[in-house]
Coordinates of C-alpha atoms in Angstrom, one line a residue:
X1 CA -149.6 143.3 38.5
X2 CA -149.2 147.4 39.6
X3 CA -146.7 149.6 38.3
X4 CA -146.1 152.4 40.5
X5 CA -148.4 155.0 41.3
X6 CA -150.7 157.6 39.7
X7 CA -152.4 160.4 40.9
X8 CA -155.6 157.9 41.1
X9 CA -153.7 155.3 43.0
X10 CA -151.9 152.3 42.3
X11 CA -151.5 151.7 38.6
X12 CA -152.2 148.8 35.9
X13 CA -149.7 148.6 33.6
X14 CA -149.4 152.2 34.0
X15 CA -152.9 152.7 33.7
X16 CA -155.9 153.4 36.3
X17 CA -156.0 150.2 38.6
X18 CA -160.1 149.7 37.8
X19 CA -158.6 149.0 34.6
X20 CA -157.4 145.5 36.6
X21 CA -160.9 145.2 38.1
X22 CA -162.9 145.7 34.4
X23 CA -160.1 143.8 32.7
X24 CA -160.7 140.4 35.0
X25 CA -164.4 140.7 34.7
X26 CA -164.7 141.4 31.1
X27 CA -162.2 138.2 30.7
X28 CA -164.7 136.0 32.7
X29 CA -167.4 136.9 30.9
X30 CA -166.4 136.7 27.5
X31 CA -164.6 132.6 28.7
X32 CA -168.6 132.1 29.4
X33 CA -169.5 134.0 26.1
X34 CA -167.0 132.2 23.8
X35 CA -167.3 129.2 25.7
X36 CA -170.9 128.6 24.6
X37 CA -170.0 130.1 21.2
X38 CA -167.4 127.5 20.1
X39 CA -169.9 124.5 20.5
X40 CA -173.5 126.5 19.8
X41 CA -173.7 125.7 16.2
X42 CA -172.4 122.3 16.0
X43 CA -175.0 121.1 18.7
X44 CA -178.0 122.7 16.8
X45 CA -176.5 120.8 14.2
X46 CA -176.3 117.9 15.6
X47 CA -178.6 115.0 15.7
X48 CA -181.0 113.9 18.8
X49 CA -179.2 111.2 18.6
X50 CA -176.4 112.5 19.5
X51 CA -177.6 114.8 22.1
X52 CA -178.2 117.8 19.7
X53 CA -181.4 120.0 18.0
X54 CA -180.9 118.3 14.8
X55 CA -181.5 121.5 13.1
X56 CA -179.8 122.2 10.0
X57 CA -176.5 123.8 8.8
X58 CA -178.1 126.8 7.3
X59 CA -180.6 127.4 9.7
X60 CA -178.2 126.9 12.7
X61 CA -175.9 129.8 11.0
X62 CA -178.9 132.1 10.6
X63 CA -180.0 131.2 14.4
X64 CA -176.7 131.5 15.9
X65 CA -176.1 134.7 13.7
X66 CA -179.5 136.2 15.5
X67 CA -178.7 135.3 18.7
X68 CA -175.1 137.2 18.2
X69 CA -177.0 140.1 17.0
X70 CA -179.4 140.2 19.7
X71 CA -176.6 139.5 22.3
X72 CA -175.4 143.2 20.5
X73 CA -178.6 145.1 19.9
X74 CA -179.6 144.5 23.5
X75 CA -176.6 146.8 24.6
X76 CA -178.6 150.1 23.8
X77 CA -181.3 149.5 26.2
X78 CA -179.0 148.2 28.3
X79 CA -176.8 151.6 28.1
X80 CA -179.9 153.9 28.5
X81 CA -180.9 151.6 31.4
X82 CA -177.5 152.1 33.1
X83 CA -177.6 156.3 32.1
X84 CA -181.4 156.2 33.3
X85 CA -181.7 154.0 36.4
X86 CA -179.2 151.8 37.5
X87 CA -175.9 153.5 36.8
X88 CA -173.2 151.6 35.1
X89 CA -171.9 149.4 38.2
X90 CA -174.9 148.3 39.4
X91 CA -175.7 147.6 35.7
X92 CA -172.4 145.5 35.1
X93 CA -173.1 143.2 38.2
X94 CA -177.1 142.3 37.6
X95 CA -176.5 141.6 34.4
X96 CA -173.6 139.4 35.1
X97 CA -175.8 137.8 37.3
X98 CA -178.1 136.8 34.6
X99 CA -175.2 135.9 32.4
X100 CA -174.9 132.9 35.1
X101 CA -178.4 131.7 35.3
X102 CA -179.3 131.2 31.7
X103 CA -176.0 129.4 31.2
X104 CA -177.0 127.3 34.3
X105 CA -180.4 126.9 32.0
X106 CA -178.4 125.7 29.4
X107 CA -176.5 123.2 31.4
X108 CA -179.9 121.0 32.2
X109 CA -179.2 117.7 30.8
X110 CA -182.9 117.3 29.8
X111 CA -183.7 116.9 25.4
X112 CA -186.1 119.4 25.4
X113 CA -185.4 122.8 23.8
X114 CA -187.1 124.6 26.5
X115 CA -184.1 125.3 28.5
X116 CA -181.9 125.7 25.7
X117 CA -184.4 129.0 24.8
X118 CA -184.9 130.3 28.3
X119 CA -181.0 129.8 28.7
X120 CA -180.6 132.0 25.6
X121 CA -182.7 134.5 26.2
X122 CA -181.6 135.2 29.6
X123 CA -177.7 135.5 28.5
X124 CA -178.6 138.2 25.8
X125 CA -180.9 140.0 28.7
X126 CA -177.5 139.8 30.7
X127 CA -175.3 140.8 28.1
X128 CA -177.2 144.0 27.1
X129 CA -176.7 145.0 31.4
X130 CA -173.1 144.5 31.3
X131 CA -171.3 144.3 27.8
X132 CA -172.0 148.3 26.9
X133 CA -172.0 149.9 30.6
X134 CA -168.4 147.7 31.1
X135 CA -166.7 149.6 28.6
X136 CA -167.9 153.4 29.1
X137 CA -166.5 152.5 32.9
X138 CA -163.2 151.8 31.3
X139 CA -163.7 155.4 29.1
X140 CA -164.8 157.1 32.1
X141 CA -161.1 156.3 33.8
X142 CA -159.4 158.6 32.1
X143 CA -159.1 162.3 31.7
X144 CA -161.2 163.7 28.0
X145 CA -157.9 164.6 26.9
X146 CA -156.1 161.4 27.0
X147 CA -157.0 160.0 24.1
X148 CA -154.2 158.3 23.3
X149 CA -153.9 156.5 26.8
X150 CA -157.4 155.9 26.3
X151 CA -156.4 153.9 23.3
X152 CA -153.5 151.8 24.4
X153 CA -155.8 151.4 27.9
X154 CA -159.0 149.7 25.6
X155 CA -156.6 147.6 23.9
X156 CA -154.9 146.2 27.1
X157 CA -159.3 146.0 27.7
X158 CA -159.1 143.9 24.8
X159 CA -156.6 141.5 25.7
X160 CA -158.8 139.9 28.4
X161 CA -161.3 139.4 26.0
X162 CA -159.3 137.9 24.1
X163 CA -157.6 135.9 26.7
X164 CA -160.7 134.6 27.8
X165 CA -161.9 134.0 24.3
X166 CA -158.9 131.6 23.6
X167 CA -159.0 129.8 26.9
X168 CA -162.8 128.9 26.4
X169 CA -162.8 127.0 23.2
X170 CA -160.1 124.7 24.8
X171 CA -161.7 124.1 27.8
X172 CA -165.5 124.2 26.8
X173 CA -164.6 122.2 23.1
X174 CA -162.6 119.3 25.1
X175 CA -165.6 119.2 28.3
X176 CA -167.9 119.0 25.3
X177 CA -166.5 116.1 23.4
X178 CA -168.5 113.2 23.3
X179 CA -171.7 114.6 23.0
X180 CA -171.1 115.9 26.7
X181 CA -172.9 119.7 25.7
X182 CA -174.5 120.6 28.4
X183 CA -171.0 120.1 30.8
X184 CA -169.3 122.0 28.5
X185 CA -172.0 124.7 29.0
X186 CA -171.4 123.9 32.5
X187 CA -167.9 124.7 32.0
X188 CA -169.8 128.7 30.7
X189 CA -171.6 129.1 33.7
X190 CA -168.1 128.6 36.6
X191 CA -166.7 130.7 34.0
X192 CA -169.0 134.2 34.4
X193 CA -169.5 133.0 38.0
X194 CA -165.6 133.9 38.6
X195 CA -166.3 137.0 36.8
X196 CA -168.9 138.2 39.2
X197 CA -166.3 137.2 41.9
X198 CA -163.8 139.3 40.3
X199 CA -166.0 142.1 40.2
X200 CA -167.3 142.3 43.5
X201 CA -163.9 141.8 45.0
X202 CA -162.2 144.8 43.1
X203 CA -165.0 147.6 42.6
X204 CA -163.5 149.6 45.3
X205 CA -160.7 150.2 42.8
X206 CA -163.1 152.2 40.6
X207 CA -163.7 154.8 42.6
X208 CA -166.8 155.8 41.7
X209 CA -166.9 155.5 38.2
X210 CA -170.8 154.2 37.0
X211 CA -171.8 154.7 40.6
X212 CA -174.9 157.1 39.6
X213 CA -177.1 157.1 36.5
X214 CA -175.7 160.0 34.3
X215 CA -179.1 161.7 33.9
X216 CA -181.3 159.3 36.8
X217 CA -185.4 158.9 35.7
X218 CA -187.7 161.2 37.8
X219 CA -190.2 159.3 39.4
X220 CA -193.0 160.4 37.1
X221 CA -190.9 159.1 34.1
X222 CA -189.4 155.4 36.1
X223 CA -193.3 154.9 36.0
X224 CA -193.6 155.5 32.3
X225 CA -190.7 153.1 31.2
X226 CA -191.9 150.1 33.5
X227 CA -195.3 150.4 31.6
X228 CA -193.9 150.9 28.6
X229 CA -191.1 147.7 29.0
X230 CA -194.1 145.5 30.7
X231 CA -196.7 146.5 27.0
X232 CA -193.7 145.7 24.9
X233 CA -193.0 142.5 26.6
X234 CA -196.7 141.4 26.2
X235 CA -197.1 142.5 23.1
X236 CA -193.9 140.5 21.2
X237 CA -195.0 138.1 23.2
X238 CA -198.4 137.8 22.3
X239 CA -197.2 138.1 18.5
X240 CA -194.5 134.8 19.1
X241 CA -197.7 133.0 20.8
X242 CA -199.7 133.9 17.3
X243 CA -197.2 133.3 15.1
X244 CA -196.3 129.7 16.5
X245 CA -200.2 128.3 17.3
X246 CA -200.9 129.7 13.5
X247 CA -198.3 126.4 12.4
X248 CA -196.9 128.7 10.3
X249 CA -193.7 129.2 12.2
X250 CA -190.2 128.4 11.4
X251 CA -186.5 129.7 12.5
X252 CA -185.4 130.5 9.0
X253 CA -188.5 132.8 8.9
X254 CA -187.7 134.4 12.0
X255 CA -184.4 134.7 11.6
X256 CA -185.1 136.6 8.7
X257 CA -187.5 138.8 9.8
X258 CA -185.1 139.9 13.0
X259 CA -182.0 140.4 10.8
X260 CA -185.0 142.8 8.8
X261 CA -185.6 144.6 12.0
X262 CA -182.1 144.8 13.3
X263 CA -181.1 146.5 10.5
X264 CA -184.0 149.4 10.8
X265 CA -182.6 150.0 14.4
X266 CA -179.8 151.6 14.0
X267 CA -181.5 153.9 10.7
X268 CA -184.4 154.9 13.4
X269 CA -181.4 155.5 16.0
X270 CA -179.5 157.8 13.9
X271 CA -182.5 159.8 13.1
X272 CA -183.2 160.1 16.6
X273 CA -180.0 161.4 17.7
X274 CA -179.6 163.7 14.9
X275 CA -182.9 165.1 14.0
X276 CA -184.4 164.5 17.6
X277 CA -184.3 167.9 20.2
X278 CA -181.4 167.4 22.3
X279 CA -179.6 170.1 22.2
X280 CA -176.0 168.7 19.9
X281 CA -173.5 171.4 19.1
X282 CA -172.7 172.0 16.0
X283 CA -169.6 169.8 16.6
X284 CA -171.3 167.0 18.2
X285 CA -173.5 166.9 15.2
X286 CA -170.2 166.7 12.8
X287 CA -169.0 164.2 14.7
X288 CA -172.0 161.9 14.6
X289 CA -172.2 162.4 10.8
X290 CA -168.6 160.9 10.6
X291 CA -169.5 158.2 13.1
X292 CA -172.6 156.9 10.7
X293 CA -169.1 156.3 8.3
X294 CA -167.3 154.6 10.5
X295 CA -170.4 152.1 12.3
X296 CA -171.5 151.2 8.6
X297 CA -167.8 150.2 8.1
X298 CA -167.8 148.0 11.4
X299 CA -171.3 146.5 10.0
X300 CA -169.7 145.5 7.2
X301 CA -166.5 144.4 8.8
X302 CA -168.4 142.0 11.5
X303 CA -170.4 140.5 8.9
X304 CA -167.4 138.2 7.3
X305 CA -165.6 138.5 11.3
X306 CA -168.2 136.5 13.2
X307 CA -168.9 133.8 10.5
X308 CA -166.3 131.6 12.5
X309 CA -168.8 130.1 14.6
X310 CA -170.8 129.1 12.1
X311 CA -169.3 128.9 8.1
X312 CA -165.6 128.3 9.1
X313 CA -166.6 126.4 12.1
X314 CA -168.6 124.0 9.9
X315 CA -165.8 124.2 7.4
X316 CA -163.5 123.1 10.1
X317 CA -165.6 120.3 11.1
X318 CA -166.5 118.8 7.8
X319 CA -163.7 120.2 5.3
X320 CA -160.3 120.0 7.2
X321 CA -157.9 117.8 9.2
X322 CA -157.9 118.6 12.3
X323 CA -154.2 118.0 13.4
X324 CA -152.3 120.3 14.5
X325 CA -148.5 119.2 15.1
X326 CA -149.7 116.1 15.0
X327 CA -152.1 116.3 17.8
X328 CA -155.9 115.8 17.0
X329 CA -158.2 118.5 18.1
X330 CA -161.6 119.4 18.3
X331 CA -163.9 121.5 16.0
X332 CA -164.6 124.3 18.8
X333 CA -160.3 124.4 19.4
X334 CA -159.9 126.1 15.9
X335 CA -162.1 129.4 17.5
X336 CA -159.0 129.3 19.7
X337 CA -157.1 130.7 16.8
X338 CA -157.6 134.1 16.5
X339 CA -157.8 134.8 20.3
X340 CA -154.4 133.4 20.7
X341 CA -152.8 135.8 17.8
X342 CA -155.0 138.9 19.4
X343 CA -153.3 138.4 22.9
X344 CA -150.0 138.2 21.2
X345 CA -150.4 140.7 19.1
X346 CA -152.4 143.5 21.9
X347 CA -149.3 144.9 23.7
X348 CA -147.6 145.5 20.1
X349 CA -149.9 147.3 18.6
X350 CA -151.5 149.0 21.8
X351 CA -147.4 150.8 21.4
X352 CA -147.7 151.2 18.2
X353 CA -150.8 153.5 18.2
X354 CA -149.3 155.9 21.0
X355 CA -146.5 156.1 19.1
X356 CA -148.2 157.0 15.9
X357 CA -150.6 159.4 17.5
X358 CA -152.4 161.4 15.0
X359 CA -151.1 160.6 12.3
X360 CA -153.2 157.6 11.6
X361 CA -156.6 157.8 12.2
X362 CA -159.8 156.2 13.1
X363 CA -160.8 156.4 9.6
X364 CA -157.1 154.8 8.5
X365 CA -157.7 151.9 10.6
X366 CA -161.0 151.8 9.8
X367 CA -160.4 150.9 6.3
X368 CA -157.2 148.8 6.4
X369 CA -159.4 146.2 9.0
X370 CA -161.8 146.1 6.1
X371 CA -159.0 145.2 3.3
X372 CA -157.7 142.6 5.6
X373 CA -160.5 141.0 6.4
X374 CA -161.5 141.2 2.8
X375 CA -158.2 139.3 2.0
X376 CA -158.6 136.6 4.6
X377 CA -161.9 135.4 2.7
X378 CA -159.9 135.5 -0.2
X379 CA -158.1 132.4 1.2
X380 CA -160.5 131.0 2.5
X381 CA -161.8 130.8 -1.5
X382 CA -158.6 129.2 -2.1
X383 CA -158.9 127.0 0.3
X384 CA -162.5 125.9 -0.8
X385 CA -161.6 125.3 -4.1
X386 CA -158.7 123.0 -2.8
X387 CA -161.3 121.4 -0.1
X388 CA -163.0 120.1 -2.9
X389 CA -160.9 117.4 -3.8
X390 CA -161.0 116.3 0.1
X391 CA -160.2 117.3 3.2
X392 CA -156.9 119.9 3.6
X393 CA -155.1 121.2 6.3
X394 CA -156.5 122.8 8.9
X395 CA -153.3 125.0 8.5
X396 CA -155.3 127.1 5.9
X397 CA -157.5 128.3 8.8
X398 CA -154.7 129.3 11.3
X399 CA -153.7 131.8 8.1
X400 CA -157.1 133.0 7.6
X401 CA -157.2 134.0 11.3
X402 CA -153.8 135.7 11.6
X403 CA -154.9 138.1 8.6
X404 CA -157.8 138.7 10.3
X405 CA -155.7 139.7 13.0
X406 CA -154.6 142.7 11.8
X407 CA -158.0 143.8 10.6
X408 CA -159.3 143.1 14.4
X409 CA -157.0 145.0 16.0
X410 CA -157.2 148.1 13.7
X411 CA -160.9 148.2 14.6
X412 CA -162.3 146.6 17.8
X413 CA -160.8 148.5 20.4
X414 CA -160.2 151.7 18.4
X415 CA -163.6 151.6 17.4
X416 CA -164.8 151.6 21.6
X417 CA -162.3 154.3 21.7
X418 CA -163.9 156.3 18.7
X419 CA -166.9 155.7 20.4
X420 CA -166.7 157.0 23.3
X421 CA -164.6 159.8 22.0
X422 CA -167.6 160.8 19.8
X423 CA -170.8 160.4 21.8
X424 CA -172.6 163.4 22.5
X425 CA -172.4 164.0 26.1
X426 CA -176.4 163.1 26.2
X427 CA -175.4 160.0 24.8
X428 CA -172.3 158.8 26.3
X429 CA -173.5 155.4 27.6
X430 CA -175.9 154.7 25.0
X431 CA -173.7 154.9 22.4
X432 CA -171.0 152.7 23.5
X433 CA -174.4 150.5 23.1
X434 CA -174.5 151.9 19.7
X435 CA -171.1 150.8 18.5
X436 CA -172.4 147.1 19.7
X437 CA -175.4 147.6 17.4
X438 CA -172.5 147.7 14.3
X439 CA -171.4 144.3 15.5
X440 CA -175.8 143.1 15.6
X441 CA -176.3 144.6 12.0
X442 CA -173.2 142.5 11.0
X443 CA -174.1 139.4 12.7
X444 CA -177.7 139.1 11.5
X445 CA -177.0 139.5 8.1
X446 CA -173.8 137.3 8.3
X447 CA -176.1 134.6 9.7
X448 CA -178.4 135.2 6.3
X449 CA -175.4 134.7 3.9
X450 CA -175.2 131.3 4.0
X451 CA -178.3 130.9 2.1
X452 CA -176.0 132.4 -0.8
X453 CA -174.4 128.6 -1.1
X454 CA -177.6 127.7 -2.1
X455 CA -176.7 129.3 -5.8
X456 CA -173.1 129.8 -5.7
X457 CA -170.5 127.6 -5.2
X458 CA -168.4 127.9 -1.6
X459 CA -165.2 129.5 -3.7
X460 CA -167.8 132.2 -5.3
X461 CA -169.7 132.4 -1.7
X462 CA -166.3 133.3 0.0
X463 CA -165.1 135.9 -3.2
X464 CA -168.5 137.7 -3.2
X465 CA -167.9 138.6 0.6
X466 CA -164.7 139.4 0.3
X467 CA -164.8 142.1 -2.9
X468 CA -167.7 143.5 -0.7
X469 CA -165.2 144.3 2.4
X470 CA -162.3 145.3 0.0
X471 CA -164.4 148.0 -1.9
X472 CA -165.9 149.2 1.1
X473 CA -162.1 149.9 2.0
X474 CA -160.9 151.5 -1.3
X475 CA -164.3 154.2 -0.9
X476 CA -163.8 154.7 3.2
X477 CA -160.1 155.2 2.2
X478 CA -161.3 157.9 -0.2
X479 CA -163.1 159.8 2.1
X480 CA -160.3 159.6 5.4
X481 CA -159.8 163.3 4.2
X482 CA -163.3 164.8 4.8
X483 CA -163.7 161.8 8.0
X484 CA -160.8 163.4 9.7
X485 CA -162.3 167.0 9.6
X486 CA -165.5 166.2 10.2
X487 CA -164.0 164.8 13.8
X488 CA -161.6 167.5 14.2
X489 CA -165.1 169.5 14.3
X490 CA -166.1 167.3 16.8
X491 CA -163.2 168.3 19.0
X492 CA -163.3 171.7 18.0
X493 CA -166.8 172.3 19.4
X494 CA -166.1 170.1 22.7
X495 CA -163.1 172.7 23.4
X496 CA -165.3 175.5 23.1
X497 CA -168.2 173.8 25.4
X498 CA -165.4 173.2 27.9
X499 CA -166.2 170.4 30.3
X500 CA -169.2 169.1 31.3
X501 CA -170.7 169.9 34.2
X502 CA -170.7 167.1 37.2

């Protein structure tokens, strides 16, 4: 898989070789991310009888929705933690670590929930280690002024993601068939067990990227944030004991009252960074101000995105035929779909946007993600309306995932790109944790739209999201001009700092 030489070494594709090291890891991980994913909601769903929570539709949407937010919204800590004390490696390889043992938890073939909690709990604790401080590594491979490299090098990122994501469905869906969940969870845990494998084998190729915290806790202040983490542990805690020996607990309630907090996160954050003293130029501070933009556009974006494991998965189950070419398939295979365009459609596209440079922008891309993705759930009412009259191809759902496609890849990996690009230098690993905290926001609410079929029909539930993300296009489109400066400031003031100091 090398290409020549660079002046760091063998190459990737023409890229840094870490790239190959982060690349196989990331790929792991998200198989054992995805994996779980593609069969979550349908085993809440399903029946004790048949090995499941027996939970409902509705609520297993809201509760898979919160733990996809929480699996995001754990990525800032998780980036301060790698800038403050571990450093990015060391961050990427413990929380892989826990990745493994809480799908290990969720592999216990006992009926209780117990492990099923612990199991989640321990893969978002994981996740917030490795998902954020993975991708500054891959930023932190190339020169500031690379940015178009930098692009085309997160979108070849992207394509073991995506890889992953399509192999895991297949895999974990077929292993879970039968009411077999906990050896397709099984299946999860191998899968981010390679990944650590991968990583340990190839760090040496990274040559010292995330080796040392950016700006490393004095002692005086380590001391402070182990108090401070221990108080908060005890004291949400303490407040979960409460809340469920009161009798008045439920997971639609708490599901609601997370997505509520979630959403105050980022708000608080923003202030923080901008109002807070840390010393921003006058161009870091533009260039946060056109960020805000840009994250409430990927908020918005996510929201419809990551309803397949939940709405269209459901819709898949219940609404469609699954055959495809005459095969039958399961449920979880039809998350395979958009994975499977993604990695065909990467290396395209990753050409596309060196060649174009400059003269589409983040903001550009930005907005023609949203119109796509808008469009796709204008299918899906069309296909709603037909699915009313029985069950319809599950043809209509390969379509809806190819015109997400080219929302997907006009935003995921640009936006890490943007990111990074954009992040004060105080905040360059904690905001790649940021840009996660887009995908939370969208998640958790996501998860709470489905109580709109309660007073809509599924047509009018799938048009109402869909001319949200369309005019949230038309106005981001409308301001590309005044986005664009606003970033050029941003590079402006960066020149005139010159480089960091090491």
């Amino acid at each position: 898989m090398t290409t020549g030489t660079d002046a760091q070494g063998k190459s990737f594709f023409g890229h840094p070789r870490g790239l190959a090291t982060l690349f196989g890891t990331e790929m792991w991980e998200r198989f054992s991310w995805y994996g779980l994913r593609a069969i979550l909601a349908t085993f809440m769903a399903a029946s004790p009888a048949m090995g499941g929570l027996g939970l409902t539709q509705q609520t297993a949407t809201a509760v898979v929705g919160i733990y996809g937010a929480l699996i995001y919204l754990v990525a800032l800590p998780g980036g301060w933690i790698a800038d403050r004390v571990l450093g990015a490696r060391r961050a990427v390889l413990w929380g892989g670590f826990v990745i493994m043992c809480g799908h290990i938890s969720m592999a216990i073939p006992v009926s209780t929930g117990a492990f099923v909690a612990l199991g989640l709990l321990l893969i978002i604790t994981g996740t917030g280690l490795l998902k954020p401080n993975i991708s500054a590594m891959v930023g932190k491979l190339y020169p500031e002024d690379e940015d178009a490299r930098r692009d085309a090098g997160f979108s070849i990122f992207y394509l073991g993601i995506n890889i992953g994501a399509f192999a895991a469905p297949l895999i974990v869906g077929w292993l879970a068939t039968g009411n077999r969940w906990h050896l397709g969870f099984g299946a999860a845990a191998v899968g981010m067990a390679l990944g650590l494998t991968q990583y340990v084998l190839g760090r040496r190729h990274l040559r010292g990227v995330g080796e040392e915290p950016g700006h490393r806790l004095s002692a005086r202040e380590r001391r402070h944030f182990t108090v401070a983490l221990a108080v908060a542990v005890v004291v949400i805690g303490a407040v979960l004991a409460t809340w469920v020996a009161s009798g008045a607990f439920d997971l639609d309630t708490f599901a609601l009252a997370v997505t509520i907090v979630i959403v105050i996160v980022p708000v608080a954050y923003f202030g923080y960074i901008l109002f807070g003293s840390h010393n921003l130029t006058p161009g870091e501070r533009s260039g946060m101000k056109a960020y805000i933009w840009l994250f409430v556009a990927a908020a918005i974006f996510w929201m419809l995105y990551d309803l397949a494991p939940t709405v269209l998965l459901f819709f898949a189950q219940d609404r469609t035929d699954l055959t495809l070419f005459g095969i039958r398939i399961t449920a979880a295979t039809t998350q395979a779909f958009n994975p499977l365009f993604i990695a065909l459609l990467v290396p395209p596209f990753a050409v596309l946007w060196v060649k174009l440079g400059n003269r589409v922008t983040a903001p550009h891309k930005f907005a023609l993600a949203l119109f796509m993705n808008g469009l796709s759930f204008v299918v899906m009412a069309l296909a709603a309306q037909l699915a009313a009259h029985g069950r319809i191809s599950v043809w209509w759902l390969v379509l809806v995932y190819l015109v997400q496609v080219f929302g997907e890849l006009a935003l995921s990996p640009v936006g890490l790109s943007i990111t990074s690009k954009l992040a004060p230098q105080a905040f360059k690993g904690q905001m790649l944790g940021v840009w996660f905290i887009a995908i939370s926001v969208g998640d958790a609410v996501g998860g709470q739209t489905a109580r709109l079929k309660n007073y809509m029909s599924e047509p009018a539930y799938f048009l109402t999201l869909a001319g949200m993300a369309i005019a949230a296009s038309v106005v981001l489109f409308a301001f590309v001009g005044r986005l664009d400066a606003m970033i050029g400031e941003h590079h402006e003031g960066a020149a005139q700092a010159g480089p960091a100091p090491s």
